[in-house]
Each structure stands twice: as C-alpha cells, then as structure tokens.
mmCIF file of C-alpha atoms and ligand atoms in Angstrom:
data_model
loop_
_atom_site.group_PDB
_atom_site.id
_atom_site.type_symbol
_atom_site.label_atom_id
_atom_site.label_comp_id
_atom_site.label_asym_id
_atom_site.label_seq_id
_atom_site.Cartn_x
_atom_site.Cartn_y
_atom_site.Cartn_z
ATOM 1 C CA UNK A 22 -10.906 17.462 -14.863
ATOM 2 C CA UNK A 23 -9.743 13.863 -15.336
ATOM 3 C CA UNK A 24 -8.387 12.631 -18.667
ATOM 4 C CA UNK A 25 -10.789 11.736 -21.448
ATOM 5 C CA UNK A 26 -10.003 8.654 -23.538
ATOM 6 C CA UNK A 27 -11.256 8.409 -27.102
ATOM 7 C CA UNK A 28 -12.272 4.749 -27.368
ATOM 8 C CA UNK A 29 -12.085 4.792 -31.154
ATOM 9 C CA UNK A 30 -8.356 5.652 -30.990
ATOM 10 C CA UNK A 31 -7.340 3.537 -27.976
ATOM 11 C CA UNK A 32 -5.377 0.380 -28.702
ATOM 12 C CA UNK A 33 -5.719 -0.914 -25.116
ATOM 13 C CA UNK A 34 -1.977 -1.004 -24.442
ATOM 14 C CA UNK A 35 -2.514 0.227 -20.848
ATOM 15 C CA UNK A 36 0.638 2.369 -20.759
ATOM 16 C CA UNK A 37 -1.521 5.073 -19.211
ATOM 17 C CA UNK A 38 -2.569 2.749 -16.390
ATOM 18 C CA UNK A 39 0.996 1.661 -15.734
ATOM 19 C CA UNK A 40 2.586 5.108 -15.637
ATOM 20 C CA UNK A 41 0.032 7.177 -13.719
ATOM 21 C CA UNK A 42 1.921 8.290 -10.587
ATOM 22 C CA UNK A 43 -1.221 8.537 -8.473
ATOM 23 C CA UNK A 44 -2.965 5.426 -9.804
ATOM 24 C CA UNK A 45 -5.986 7.391 -11.005
ATOM 25 C CA UNK A 46 -6.854 4.539 -13.362
ATOM 26 C CA UNK A 47 -6.966 2.022 -10.535
ATOM 27 C CA UNK A 48 -7.212 -1.709 -10.988
ATOM 28 C CA UNK A 49 -8.214 -2.771 -14.495
ATOM 29 C CA UNK A 50 -9.783 -6.210 -14.504
ATOM 30 C CA UNK A 51 -9.648 -6.550 -18.292
ATOM 31 C CA UNK A 52 -6.346 -5.520 -19.879
ATOM 32 C CA UNK A 53 -7.617 -5.866 -23.454
ATOM 33 C CA UNK A 54 -10.147 -3.047 -23.223
ATOM 34 C CA UNK A 55 -9.936 0.723 -23.071
ATOM 35 C CA UNK A 56 -9.050 1.602 -19.457
ATOM 36 C CA UNK A 57 -11.573 3.128 -17.117
ATOM 37 C CA UNK A 58 -10.461 6.017 -14.893
ATOM 38 C CA UNK A 59 -11.678 4.748 -11.543
ATOM 39 C CA UNK A 60 -10.392 7.565 -9.333
ATOM 40 C CA UNK A 61 -10.740 10.758 -11.416
ATOM 41 C CA UNK A 62 -10.469 12.943 -8.320
ATOM 42 C CA UNK A 63 -6.919 11.635 -7.834
ATOM 43 C CA UNK A 64 -5.657 13.044 -11.156
ATOM 44 C CA UNK A 65 -3.231 15.899 -10.549
ATOM 45 C CA UNK A 66 -2.941 16.806 -14.267
ATOM 46 C CA UNK A 67 0.701 15.820 -14.682
ATOM 47 C CA UNK A 68 0.031 15.018 -18.357
ATOM 48 C CA UNK A 69 2.136 11.828 -18.244
ATOM 49 C CA UNK A 70 -0.601 9.636 -19.676
ATOM 50 C CA UNK A 71 -1.212 12.129 -22.476
ATOM 51 C CA UNK A 72 2.514 12.179 -23.322
ATOM 52 C CA UNK A 73 2.922 8.413 -23.265
ATOM 53 C CA UNK A 74 -0.227 7.300 -25.049
ATOM 54 C CA UNK A 75 1.074 5.879 -28.354
ATOM 55 C CA UNK A 76 -2.284 6.401 -30.035
ATOM 56 C CA UNK A 77 -2.883 10.022 -29.022
ATOM 57 C CA UNK A 78 -6.151 8.879 -27.498
ATOM 58 C CA UNK A 79 -6.047 10.884 -24.262
ATOM 59 C CA UNK A 80 -6.941 14.517 -23.784
ATOM 60 C CA UNK A 81 -6.867 16.532 -20.614
ATOM 61 C CA UNK A 82 -8.672 19.701 -19.609
ATOM 62 C CA UNK A 83 -6.509 21.583 -17.177
ATOM 63 C CA UNK A 84 -8.221 23.500 -14.358
ATOM 64 C CA UNK A 85 -7.253 27.166 -14.308
ATOM 65 C CA UNK A 86 -5.112 27.000 -11.120
ATOM 66 C CA UNK A 87 -3.106 24.125 -12.591
ATOM 67 C CA UNK A 88 -2.393 26.087 -15.802
ATOM 68 C CA UNK A 89 0.421 27.798 -13.880
ATOM 69 C CA UNK A 90 2.536 24.638 -14.015
ATOM 70 C CA UNK A 91 1.083 22.920 -17.093
ATOM 71 C CA UNK A 92 3.474 21.573 -19.758
ATOM 72 C CA UNK A 93 1.765 20.854 -23.059
ATOM 73 C CA UNK A 94 2.210 17.518 -24.840
ATOM 74 C CA UNK A 95 3.527 17.504 -28.410
ATOM 75 C CA UNK A 96 0.935 17.092 -31.152
ATOM 76 C CA UNK A 97 0.320 13.537 -32.282
HETATM 77 S S1 LIG B 116 -2.070 4.600 -23.372
HETATM 78 FE FE1 LIG B 116 -3.579 5.337 -24.881
HETATM 79 S S2 LIG B 116 -3.851 3.634 -26.297
HETATM 80 FE FE2 LIG B 116 -2.884 2.805 -24.454
HETATM 81 S S3 LIG B 116 -4.611 2.106 -23.174
HETATM 82 FE FE3 LIG B 116 -4.129 4.208 -22.532
HETATM 83 S S4 LIG B 116 -5.538 5.468 -23.786
HETATM 84 FE FE4 LIG B 116 -5.471 3.466 -24.750
HETATM 85 S S1 LIG B 117 -2.653 13.293 -16.028
HETATM 86 FE FE1 LIG B 117 -1.125 12.305 -14.675
HETATM 87 S S2 LIG B 117 -2.219 12.040 -12.737
HETATM 88 FE FE2 LIG B 117 -3.772 12.418 -14.274
HETATM 89 S S3 LIG B 117 -4.430 10.385 -14.943
HETATM 90 FE FE3 LIG B 117 -2.795 11.079 -16.358
HETATM 91 S S4 LIG B 117 -0.885 10.237 -15.511
HETATM 92 FE FE4 LIG B 117 -2.468 10.147 -13.890
#
C-alpha cells in the first residue's frame, strides 16, 4: 500500500517528494500544495517519507511480506 498523507496536517514542505528513493511522488507541478503520490506502485515501503515528514502527516500500511524487514518510525 502506498503512503497516505493527511492533508490537514501537511505543511507542504515536500521533504517526502525530495527524499523518496524511487520517486513514487513523481513530478509535483505545485510545490505549495500537499503532494500527490503519482506512482504508488513504485513505493517499496522504506518508510523514509514517514520518518522525515516534520508534521507527522504520512502513514504507511505495510504489506505482510514486507513486515519481515519493516522498521517502525518513532511516534510524532
Ligand atoms: S513531508 Fe509531510 S508535511 Fe512535508 S509535504 Fe510531505 S506530507 Fe506534507
Ligand atoms: S515509503 Fe519510501 S518508497 Fe514509499 S513513498 Fe515513502 S519514501 Fe518513497
């Protein structure tokens, strides 16, 4: 499952877009809005965007096979 962004918490900093190693967020035409995840099938559940979101706006549901290597993010 791709990340879910809570719009009400997002401050549109786009750290998540910039750090995603597989570019699942893709090109964002408007940098002042909550990002859109354009390529959700590319997400490999590394949790980097969840870790780095300063607003704690991103959550991730990890598929069962990926739970084997999942590292949880600290509570925000
Ligand atoms: S890192 Fe968090 S606050 Fe910043 S744009 Fe992404 S979801 Fe929004
Ligand atoms: S969990 Fe990792 S691969 Fe998936 S969108 Fe976030 S940074 Fe990209």
